[in-house]
Coordinates of C-alpha atoms and ligand atoms in Angstrom, one line a residue:
X282 CA -4.1 1.7 -26.8
X283 CA -5.2 -1.4 -24.0
X284 CA -7.6 -2.4 -27.0
X285 CA -5.5 -5.6 -27.2
X286 CA -7.6 -6.8 -23.6
X287 CA -9.7 -10.0 -24.1
X288 CA -12.2 -8.6 -21.9
X289 CA -12.3 -5.1 -23.4
X290 CA -15.3 -4.6 -21.0
X291 CA -13.2 -4.3 -18.0
X292 CA -12.1 -1.4 -18.9
X293 CA -14.4 0.8 -17.0
X294 CA -14.7 4.9 -16.7
X295 CA -17.7 5.3 -14.2
X296 CA -18.0 5.7 -11.1
X297 CA -19.2 2.3 -9.2
X298 CA -21.9 3.2 -6.4
X299 CA -24.8 0.9 -5.3
X300 CA -23.5 -2.4 -8.2
X301 CA -24.3 0.7 -11.2
X302 CA -22.2 2.7 -13.0
X303 CA -22.6 6.2 -12.2
X304 CA -21.8 10.0 -14.2
X305 CA -21.0 12.2 -11.6
X306 CA -23.0 14.9 -10.4
X307 CA -21.0 17.2 -11.6
X308 CA -20.8 15.7 -15.0
X309 CA -16.9 15.9 -14.9
X310 CA -14.6 13.9 -16.2
X311 CA -10.8 14.1 -15.4
X312 CA -8.5 12.3 -17.7
X313 CA -5.6 9.4 -17.4
X314 CA -2.5 9.6 -18.9
X315 CA 0.2 6.9 -20.1
X316 CA 3.2 8.2 -17.7
X317 CA 5.6 6.2 -20.6
X318 CA 3.4 7.9 -24.0
X319 CA 2.0 10.6 -22.6
X320 CA -0.9 9.5 -24.1
X321 CA -5.0 9.9 -22.6
X322 CA -5.7 6.3 -21.8
X323 CA -9.7 7.2 -20.8
X324 CA -11.6 10.3 -19.4
X325 CA -13.0 8.7 -16.2
X326 CA -16.1 10.5 -14.1
X327 CA -15.0 13.4 -11.6
X328 CA -17.5 12.0 -8.6
X329 CA -18.2 14.9 -6.3
X330 CA -19.0 14.6 -2.3
X331 CA -22.8 14.1 -3.5
X332 CA -21.6 11.1 -5.4
X333 CA -19.7 10.0 -1.9
X334 CA -23.0 10.7 -0.2
X335 CA -24.8 8.3 -1.8
X336 CA -21.6 5.5 -2.0
X337 CA -21.9 6.0 2.3
X338 CA -25.4 5.2 2.2
X339 CA -25.7 2.4 0.0
X340 CA -23.2 0.7 1.5
X341 CA -24.7 1.5 4.5
X342 CA -28.2 0.1 3.7
X343 CA -26.1 -3.2 2.6
X344 CA -24.3 -3.4 5.6
X345 CA -26.5 -5.7 8.0
X346 CA -27.8 -8.3 5.5
X347 CA -23.7 -9.3 5.2
X348 CA -23.0 -8.9 7.6
X349 CA -26.0 -11.1 8.8
X350 CA -24.1 -14.0 7.1
X351 CA -22.5 -17.0 8.0
X352 CA -18.7 -16.0 7.7
X353 CA -18.2 -19.5 5.6
X354 CA -20.8 -17.0 2.6
X355 CA -18.6 -14.2 3.0
X356 CA -15.7 -16.4 2.1
X357 CA -17.4 -17.9 -1.0
X358 CA -17.9 -14.5 -2.7
X359 CA -14.2 -13.7 -1.5
X360 CA -13.4 -16.9 -2.9
X361 CA -15.4 -16.7 -6.5
X362 CA -13.8 -12.5 -6.8
X363 CA -9.6 -14.2 -6.2
X364 CA -10.5 -16.9 -8.9
X365 CA -12.2 -14.4 -11.3
X366 CA -8.7 -11.3 -10.5
X367 CA -6.5 -14.5 -10.9
X368 CA -8.5 -15.8 -14.3
X369 CA -8.2 -11.7 -15.7
X370 CA -4.8 -11.0 -14.6
X371 CA -3.3 -10.6 -17.9
X372 CA -6.0 -8.3 -18.6
X373 CA -5.2 -6.1 -15.2
X374 CA -1.8 -6.0 -16.0
X375 CA -2.4 -4.3 -18.8
X376 CA -4.5 -2.4 -17.1
X377 CA -2.3 -1.8 -14.9
X378 CA 1.2 -0.9 -17.5
X379 CA -1.1 1.1 -19.3
X380 CA -1.7 3.7 -16.6
X381 CA 0.9 3.3 -13.7
X382 CA 4.2 2.4 -15.9
X383 CA 5.5 -0.2 -14.3
X384 CA 6.8 -3.6 -16.0
X385 CA 4.4 -5.9 -17.5
X386 CA 5.8 -7.9 -15.3
X387 CA 5.9 -6.2 -12.1
X388 CA 1.5 -5.6 -12.7
X389 CA 1.3 -9.4 -13.0
X390 CA 3.7 -10.3 -10.1
X391 CA 1.0 -7.3 -8.4
X392 CA -2.5 -8.4 -9.5
X393 CA -1.3 -11.9 -7.7
X394 CA -0.2 -9.9 -5.0
X395 CA -3.6 -8.1 -4.7
X396 CA -5.5 -11.2 -4.9
X397 CA -3.5 -13.1 -2.3
X398 CA -5.0 -10.3 -0.4
X399 CA -8.7 -11.8 -1.0
X400 CA -7.1 -15.6 -0.4
X401 CA -6.6 -15.1 2.4
X402 CA -8.8 -12.5 4.3
X403 CA -11.4 -15.4 2.4
X404 CA -10.0 -17.2 5.2
X405 CA -8.8 -15.7 7.7
X406 CA -12.5 -14.4 8.4
X407 CA -13.7 -17.3 9.5
X408 CA -11.0 -17.4 12.4
X409 CA -12.8 -13.9 14.2
X410 CA -12.7 -16.1 17.3
X411 CA -14.3 -14.1 20.2
X412 CA -13.1 -14.2 24.3
X413 CA -14.9 -15.6 27.5
X414 CA -12.8 -14.3 30.4
X415 CA -12.7 -15.4 33.9
X416 CA -14.4 -13.5 36.1
X417 CA -13.8 -12.1 39.2
X418 CA -17.6 -13.0 41.1
X419 CA -19.3 -16.7 40.5
X420 CA -22.9 -15.1 39.4
X421 CA -21.0 -13.7 36.3
X422 CA -19.3 -13.9 33.2
X423 CA -17.3 -11.9 31.1
X424 CA -17.3 -12.7 27.0
X425 CA -15.7 -10.4 24.4
X426 CA -17.5 -11.2 20.8
X427 CA -15.8 -9.3 18.0
X428 CA -18.1 -7.2 14.8
X429 CA -17.6 -5.3 12.5
X430 CA -16.6 -2.3 12.7
X431 CA -19.0 -0.8 10.8
X432 CA -19.2 1.4 7.2
X433 CA -15.6 1.6 6.5
X434 CA -14.1 4.4 3.3
X435 CA -10.5 4.2 1.8
X436 CA -8.7 6.0 0.0
X437 CA -5.8 4.7 -1.8
X438 CA -2.4 5.8 -3.6
X439 CA -1.4 5.3 -7.7
X440 CA 2.0 3.2 -6.8
X441 CA -0.3 -0.5 -6.8
X442 CA -3.3 0.9 -7.7
X443 CA -4.6 -2.8 -6.7
X444 CA -2.4 -4.3 -4.1
X445 CA -3.5 -0.9 -2.3
X446 CA -7.0 -1.5 -2.7
X447 CA -7.5 -5.6 -1.7
X448 CA -5.0 -5.3 1.9
X449 CA -8.1 -3.4 2.5
X450 CA -11.2 -4.0 0.5
X451 CA -10.7 -8.0 1.6
X452 CA -10.2 -7.5 5.0
X453 CA -13.3 -5.3 5.4
X454 CA -15.6 -7.3 3.2
X455 CA -15.0 -10.7 5.2
X456 CA -15.7 -9.6 8.5
X457 CA -18.8 -8.2 7.1
X458 CA -17.9 -4.4 6.8
X459 CA -19.8 -2.3 3.7
X460 CA -16.2 -0.3 1.7
X461 CA -16.5 3.2 0.3
X462 CA -12.9 3.4 -2.1
X463 CA -11.0 6.9 -3.7
X464 CA -8.7 6.0 -6.2
X465 CA -5.5 7.9 -6.9
X466 CA -6.2 10.5 -9.5
X467 CA -3.5 8.6 -11.3
X468 CA -4.8 4.9 -11.7
X469 CA -8.4 4.3 -11.1
X470 CA -8.5 1.7 -13.9
X471 CA -7.5 -0.5 -12.3
X472 CA -10.1 0.1 -9.3
X473 CA -13.1 0.0 -11.4
X474 CA -11.3 -3.2 -13.2
X475 CA -11.9 -5.7 -9.7
X476 CA -14.8 -3.3 -9.0
X477 CA -16.8 -4.9 -12.2
X478 CA -14.8 -8.9 -11.3
X479 CA -16.7 -8.2 -7.6
X480 CA -19.8 -7.7 -9.0
X481 CA -19.9 -10.9 -11.3
X482 CA -18.4 -13.2 -8.4
X483 CA -22.4 -12.6 -7.0
X484 CA -20.5 -10.1 -3.7
X485 CA -24.4 -7.9 -3.5
X486 CA -25.2 -3.7 -4.6
X487 CA -23.1 -1.1 -2.3
X488 CA -20.8 -3.8 -0.7
X489 CA -18.2 -2.5 -2.6
X490 CA -17.9 1.0 -4.8
X491 CA -15.2 3.0 -6.1
X492 CA -15.4 6.7 -6.3
X493 CA -12.9 7.6 -8.2
X494 CA -12.6 11.7 -8.2
X495 CA -10.6 14.4 -9.9
X496 CA -12.1 16.3 -6.5
X497 CA -10.0 14.8 -4.0
X498 CA -10.1 17.1 -1.2
X499 CA -14.3 16.8 -1.4
X500 CA -14.5 13.4 -1.2
X501 CA -11.4 13.0 1.7
X502 CA -14.3 15.3 3.4
X503 CA -16.8 13.7 3.2
X504 CA -15.3 11.0 4.4
X505 CA -14.2 11.9 6.6
X506 CA -16.9 14.2 8.2
X507 CA -20.1 10.9 7.1
X508 CA -20.5 10.0 10.9
X509 CA -21.7 7.0 8.5
X510 CA -18.5 6.3 8.6
X511 CA -17.1 4.2 11.6
X512 CA -13.5 4.3 10.0
X513 CA -10.6 5.6 7.4
X514 CA -7.9 3.4 5.6
X515 CA -5.0 5.7 3.7
X516 CA -2.4 4.8 2.2
X517 CA -0.9 7.6 1.1
X518 CA 2.0 10.2 1.7
X519 CA 2.2 11.5 5.2
X520 CA 1.1 15.6 5.4
X521 CA -1.6 14.0 3.9
X522 CA -2.6 10.7 6.4
X523 CA -2.2 13.7 8.9
X524 CA -4.1 16.4 8.1
X525 CA -6.8 13.2 7.1
X526 CA -6.6 12.6 10.8
X527 CA -6.9 15.6 12.1
X528 CA -10.2 15.3 10.0
X529 CA -11.5 12.1 11.4
X530 CA -11.5 13.6 15.2
X531 CA -14.5 15.0 14.7
X532 CA -16.5 12.6 14.7
X533 CA -14.1 10.4 16.5
X534 CA -13.6 7.4 13.7
X535 CA -10.4 4.1 13.9
X536 CA -8.4 5.9 11.6
X537 CA -5.5 3.0 9.7
X538 CA -2.9 4.8 8.8
X539 CA -0.7 3.5 5.3
X540 CA 2.3 6.3 5.6
X541 CA 5.2 6.9 3.9
X542 CA 8.5 5.6 4.2
X543 CA 12.7 6.2 5.2
X544 CA 14.3 2.5 4.5
X545 CA 17.5 1.5 5.3
X546 CA 19.4 -1.3 3.9
X547 CA 22.4 -1.5 6.8
X548 CA 25.3 -3.6 5.2
X549 CA 27.8 -4.7 6.9
X550 CA 31.6 -6.2 6.6
X551 CA 30.6 -9.5 6.9
X552 CA 27.6 -9.5 4.1
X553 CA 27.3 -11.6 1.2
X554 CA 27.9 -9.0 -0.6
X555 CA 26.5 -10.5 -3.9
X556 CA 23.1 -11.3 -2.3
X557 CA 23.2 -7.8 -0.4
X558 CA 24.2 -5.6 -4.3
X559 CA 21.4 -7.3 -5.7
X560 CA 19.4 -7.2 -3.0
X561 CA 19.4 -3.6 -2.0
X562 CA 19.1 -2.8 -5.9
X563 CA 15.6 -4.8 -6.0
X564 CA 14.0 -2.6 -3.0
X565 CA 15.5 0.3 -4.0
X566 CA 14.2 -0.5 -8.3
X567 CA 11.4 -2.0 -7.6
X568 CA 8.6 0.5 -10.0
X569 CA 11.3 3.1 -10.6
X570 CA 11.0 3.4 -6.6
X571 CA 8.3 4.4 -6.3
X572 CA 7.0 2.4 -3.2
X573 CA 6.7 2.9 0.7
X574 CA 8.7 -0.3 1.3
X575 CA 11.4 1.2 -1.1
X576 CA 15.5 1.2 0.6
X577 CA 16.0 5.2 1.3
X578 CA 18.9 5.5 2.2
X579 CA 21.9 2.5 1.3
X580 CA 24.4 2.2 4.6
X581 CA 27.5 0.4 3.7
X582 CA 29.9 -0.7 6.4
X583 CA 33.7 1.1 5.2
X584 CA 35.8 -2.2 5.0
X585 CA 33.1 -2.9 1.7
X586 CA 31.9 0.2 0.4
X587 CA 34.3 0.2 -2.6
X588 CA 33.1 -3.0 -3.2
X589 CA 29.1 -2.8 -3.1
X590 CA 29.6 0.7 -4.8
X591 CA 31.6 -1.1 -8.0
X592 CA 28.5 -3.7 -8.1
X593 CA 26.0 -2.0 -7.9
X594 CA 26.6 0.4 -10.1
X595 CA 27.6 -2.2 -12.4
X596 CA 24.0 -4.7 -11.6
X597 CA 22.6 -0.1 -13.2
X598 CA 24.0 -0.6 -16.0
X599 CA 22.5 -3.0 -17.3
X600 CA 19.2 -1.9 -16.9
X601 CA 16.9 -0.9 -20.0
X602 CA 14.0 2.2 -19.2
X603 CA 11.7 1.7 -21.5
X604 CA 7.8 1.3 -21.8
X605 CA 6.4 -0.9 -19.5
X606 CA 5.1 -3.2 -22.8
X607 CA 8.2 -3.7 -24.8
X608 CA 9.5 -7.0 -23.1
X609 CA 13.3 -5.5 -23.2
X610 CA 12.0 -2.8 -20.3
X611 CA 13.5 -4.0 -17.5
X612 CA 12.2 -0.7 -15.1
X613 CA 9.4 1.6 -16.7
X614 CA 8.8 5.7 -15.7
X615 CA 7.9 8.0 -12.8
X616 CA 4.4 8.6 -12.2
X617 CA 4.1 12.2 -13.3
X618 CA 6.2 15.2 -14.8
X619 CA 5.8 16.5 -11.3
X620 CA 7.7 13.3 -10.0
X621 CA 10.5 13.1 -12.8
X622 CA 11.4 17.2 -11.2
X623 CA 10.7 16.5 -7.7
X624 CA 13.5 13.2 -8.0
X625 CA 15.7 16.2 -10.1
X626 CA 15.5 18.2 -7.5
X627 CA 16.4 15.7 -4.8
X628 CA 19.8 14.9 -7.1
X629 CA 20.8 18.3 -7.5
X630 CA 20.7 19.9 -4.0
X631 CA 23.3 16.3 -3.2
X632 CA 25.2 17.0 -4.9
X633 CA 25.5 20.9 -4.5
X634 CA 26.2 19.6 -1.5
X635 CA 29.1 17.1 -2.5
X636 CA 27.1 13.8 -3.0
X637 CA 28.8 12.8 -6.4
X638 CA 26.9 10.8 -9.2
X639 CA 28.9 6.9 -10.2
X640 CA 25.6 6.8 -12.6
X641 CA 22.9 8.3 -14.2
X642 CA 21.6 11.3 -11.9
X643 CA 19.6 12.4 -15.2
X644 CA 15.8 13.1 -16.7
X645 CA 16.5 10.2 -19.1
X646 CA 17.1 11.2 -22.9
X647 CA 13.5 8.9 -23.7
X648 CA 12.3 12.1 -22.2
X649 CA 8.3 12.8 -20.9
X650 CA 8.7 10.7 -16.9
X651 CA 11.6 8.9 -17.5
X652 CA 14.8 9.2 -14.9
X653 CA 17.6 7.3 -15.5
X654 CA 18.5 5.0 -12.7
X655 CA 21.3 7.0 -10.7
X656 CA 23.8 6.0 -7.7
X657 CA 25.4 8.5 -5.9
X658 CA 28.9 8.5 -3.5
X659 CA 29.9 10.9 -0.3
X660 CA 26.0 11.2 0.3
X661 CA 25.5 12.7 4.3
X662 CA 22.6 13.1 6.7
X663 CA 22.1 17.7 5.5
X664 CA 21.0 16.2 2.3
X665 CA 17.6 16.4 1.3
X666 CA 17.5 13.1 0.4
X667 CA 18.9 11.5 3.6
X668 CA 15.5 13.6 5.4
X669 CA 13.3 12.6 2.6
X670 CA 11.4 10.2 0.8
X671 CA 13.1 9.9 -2.6
X672 CA 10.6 7.8 -5.0
X673 CA 12.1 7.6 -7.7
X674 CA 15.1 5.4 -9.2
X675 CA 18.1 6.6 -7.3
X676 CA 20.4 5.2 -4.8
X677 CA 22.6 7.3 -2.2
X678 CA 24.9 4.7 -0.5
X679 CA 26.3 6.4 2.4
X680 CA 29.5 5.9 4.5
X681 CA 29.6 3.9 8.3
X682 CA 32.3 2.2 10.6
X683 CA 30.3 1.3 14.2
X684 CA 27.4 -0.8 14.5
X685 CA 26.2 2.2 16.8
X686 CA 26.9 4.2 14.6
X687 CA 24.9 2.3 11.9
X688 CA 22.0 2.3 14.3
X689 CA 21.8 5.7 15.5
X690 CA 21.6 6.4 11.3
X691 CA 18.9 4.5 10.5
X692 CA 16.9 6.1 13.3
X693 CA 17.8 10.0 12.5
X694 CA 14.5 10.0 10.5
X695 CA 10.6 10.5 11.6
X696 CA 9.6 7.4 9.7
X697 CA 9.7 4.2 10.8
X698 CA 8.2 1.9 7.9
X699 CA 11.0 -0.4 6.6
X700 CA 14.3 -0.8 6.6
X701 CA 17.1 -3.8 6.3
X702 CA 19.9 -5.6 7.9
X703 CA 22.8 -7.8 5.8
X704 CA 25.5 -9.0 8.2
X705 CA 26.1 -13.5 9.1
X706 CA 26.7 -12.1 12.2
X707 CA 24.1 -13.6 15.0
X708 CA 24.4 -12.0 17.6
X709 CA 25.0 -8.6 15.4
X710 CA 21.4 -9.5 13.4
X711 CA 18.9 -9.0 16.9
X712 CA 21.3 -6.2 17.9
X713 CA 20.0 -4.8 14.9
X714 CA 16.2 -5.6 14.7
X715 CA 15.8 -4.8 18.2
X716 CA 17.6 -1.5 18.5
X717 CA 15.9 -0.2 14.7
X718 CA 13.0 1.6 15.1
X719 CA 10.5 -0.2 12.3
X720 CA 7.5 -1.8 11.7
X721 CA 9.2 -4.6 9.7
X722 CA 12.8 -5.7 9.6
X723 CA 14.5 -7.8 6.7
X724 CA 17.6 -9.3 7.6
X725 CA 19.4 -11.0 4.3
X726 CA 16.0 -10.5 2.5
X727 CA 14.2 -6.6 1.1
X728 CA 11.6 -9.3 -0.5
X729 CA 9.6 -9.6 2.3
X730 CA 6.2 -8.1 1.9
X731 CA 2.9 -11.0 1.5
X732 CA -0.6 -11.3 2.9
X733 CA 0.9 -13.9 5.6
X734 CA 2.4 -10.5 7.5
X735 CA 2.1 -8.1 8.8
X736 CA 2.6 -5.1 6.4
X737 CA 2.7 -2.1 8.9
X738 CA 5.0 0.8 10.2
X739 CA 5.5 2.8 13.4
X740 CA 6.4 6.7 13.9
X741 CA 5.4 8.8 11.4
X742 CA 4.8 5.6 9.0
X743 CA 1.6 5.4 10.3
X744 CA -0.2 2.8 12.5
X745 CA -2.5 0.0 11.6
X746 CA -1.5 -3.6 10.4
X747 CA -2.1 -5.1 6.2
X748 CA -2.6 -8.7 6.0
X749 CA -2.1 -11.3 8.3
X750 CA -4.0 -12.7 11.4
X751 CA -3.6 -9.3 12.1
X752 CA -4.6 -7.3 9.5
X753 CA -8.3 -8.7 10.7
X754 CA -8.2 -6.6 13.9
X755 CA -8.4 -3.2 12.5
X756 CA -12.0 -3.8 10.8
X757 CA -13.0 -5.3 13.7
X758 CA -14.9 -3.2 16.6
X759 CA -14.4 -5.8 20.5
X760 CA -17.7 -5.6 22.9
X761 CA -17.7 -6.8 26.2
X762 CA -20.4 -8.9 27.3
X763 CA -21.1 -9.1 31.0
X764 CA -23.5 -12.4 32.3
X765 CA -24.2 -11.4 35.6
X766 CA -26.9 -12.9 38.0
X767 CA -26.1 -16.2 36.5
X768 CA -26.9 -18.4 40.7
X769 CA -30.8 -17.2 40.3
X770 CA -31.7 -19.6 37.8
X771 CA -30.3 -22.8 38.9
X772 CA -32.2 -25.8 38.6
X773 CA -32.4 -27.2 41.7
X774 CA -31.2 -30.8 42.7
Ligands
NAP173 P1 -0.6 11.1 -1.8 O1 -0.9 12.0 -2.7 O2 -1.0 11.1 -0.2 O3 -2.0 10.5 -2.2 C1 -3.2 9.8 -2.1 C2 -4.3 9.6 -2.5 O4 -4.9 10.6 -1.2 C3 -4.4 9.7 -3.4 O5 -5.7 8.8 -3.6 C4 -4.7 10.6 -3.1 O6 -5.5 11.6 -4.3 C5 -5.5 11.8 -1.8 N1 -5.5 12.5 -1.6 C6 -4.5 13.5 -1.9 N2 -5.2 14.1 -0.9 C7 -6.2 14.4 0.0 C8 -7.1 15.5 0.2 N3 -6.9 16.7 1.1 N4 -8.7 14.8 0.8 C9 -8.8 13.3 0.1 N5 -7.6 12.7 -0.3 C10 -6.6 13.1 -0.7 O7 -0.1 10.0 -2.3 P2 0.9 9.7 -3.0 O8 1.7 10.3 -4.3 O9 -0.8 9.0 -4.4 O10 1.2 8.7 -3.0 C11 2.6 7.9 -2.8 C12 2.2 8.0 -1.0 O11 2.5 6.7 -0.4 C13 4.4 7.9 -0.1 O12 4.4 8.4 0.8 C14 4.5 6.3 -0.1 O13 4.8 6.3 1.4 C15 2.9 5.8 1.2 N6 3.0 4.7 0.3 C16 2.5 4.0 1.7 C17 2.1 2.6 1.7 C18 2.3 1.5 3.3 O14 1.8 0.7 3.3 N7 3.2 2.5 4.0 C19 1.9 2.2 0.6 C20 2.1 2.3 -0.2 C21 2.4 4.2 -1.3 P3 -5.5 11.9 -5.9 O15 -4.9 10.9 -6.2 O16 -6.7 11.8 -6.0 O17 -5.2 13.0 -5.3

């Protein structure tokens, strides 16, 4: 396993703290498994609260010199990091597919996507402008400075093991912060590999620390309680995000929360059928349905419903489940056996309440973590999968009659991350885009993410934005400076 890496030194199994590869204080390790084979790929050091405290202290020590550098010099280091990630794209993709399961093409894509945030913020970091406010008094001037927020802690999920890290680390480092990151226990190897490349890029010790652990709660408690940490950036499930926000309240830390979604894809009768099916399928089944912006509910207007179902079933019938390393595989496994059990329970609940399985619906004969790509009809809002994040390859297709009904259905959830609408009516595009309560709306398009756009949600999908010119704000404090008594220093004519 992973013996074919061109550069085997990218496979790291220790924590990365203060520029050193360290063992855990507890002398404990945890296993990382390949979800396609259940084989153990690596034993990784399991760091604890003590190690996390060390990492936070190292970040605090390293930050002043980094912050004092001109933005251009920080940018140069980040650009070298970007280059190294792209030069090692294939190895990084192999590591990702081994621990996460997604097919190699998707892993390569994620590495490029992850790297793009570093390139983007290397540039944006040079544009942290302040402001001069016209003062109400003639002898005063009012200024706004933007300064790095301080030491940042980040907790990230397994579904995008590299990109969810660079979306946080790149803006934090670009503006002069230092960061301590806890990757998901399923996917620490991707995080550790890019830390190795950051070091090779010349990032000074202590600015980027990676704390792999089998004790998420202990590490999370330290990150949220340690007064040195000024900001927590979390990507993961809504329940864990809510808990971490509460924990951050005691030291009034700033938080960014990228949480769960329940994305509707609304397809109107006038939509381009081919494009709507391709878009919905791409959104639903990417990463085997394990993305926060995955189509969770496909809402199709009555006039186009039957044709849409037929075409989606045909599309899904062409998918090939398999190990992400195999060229023929179009879709990989779910992350672990619990994910298979959760998706199975959602399908069983829907079927018990009247849903019809058009294709799939079962644990694959491949066994392990594979679940058959599934299409369900006769679904309604009483079913669990209408309310909960499915996080698996199950596409429920709901039927609606009117635009008002579609908007109401789309908004009938506590989530508000991504949403999509397919129609060729320009007036309807505006009515729906303005009427639905989501942080992101794709119109006749579901591939909506990139480094240049503000990614984030509303309602219980979170707060803050990642990527784009807005992504820096989450790592900056605003400081107002009032300069007074200026007339006293006038030079006499
Ligand atoms: P999760 O269970 O919330 O875990 C996310 C991270 O939180 C992991 O690193 C996990 O560590 C850690 N964690 C869990 N319990 C913790 C605790 N008590 N204290 C501190 N850390 C704790 O979510 P997941 O299943 O990995 O990821 C899927 C979720 O992420 C979905 O809801 C998805 O929608 C969301 N997501 C959102 C976005 C977005 O941008 N909005 C992007 C991607 C994913 P361990 O792995 O060690 O348990």
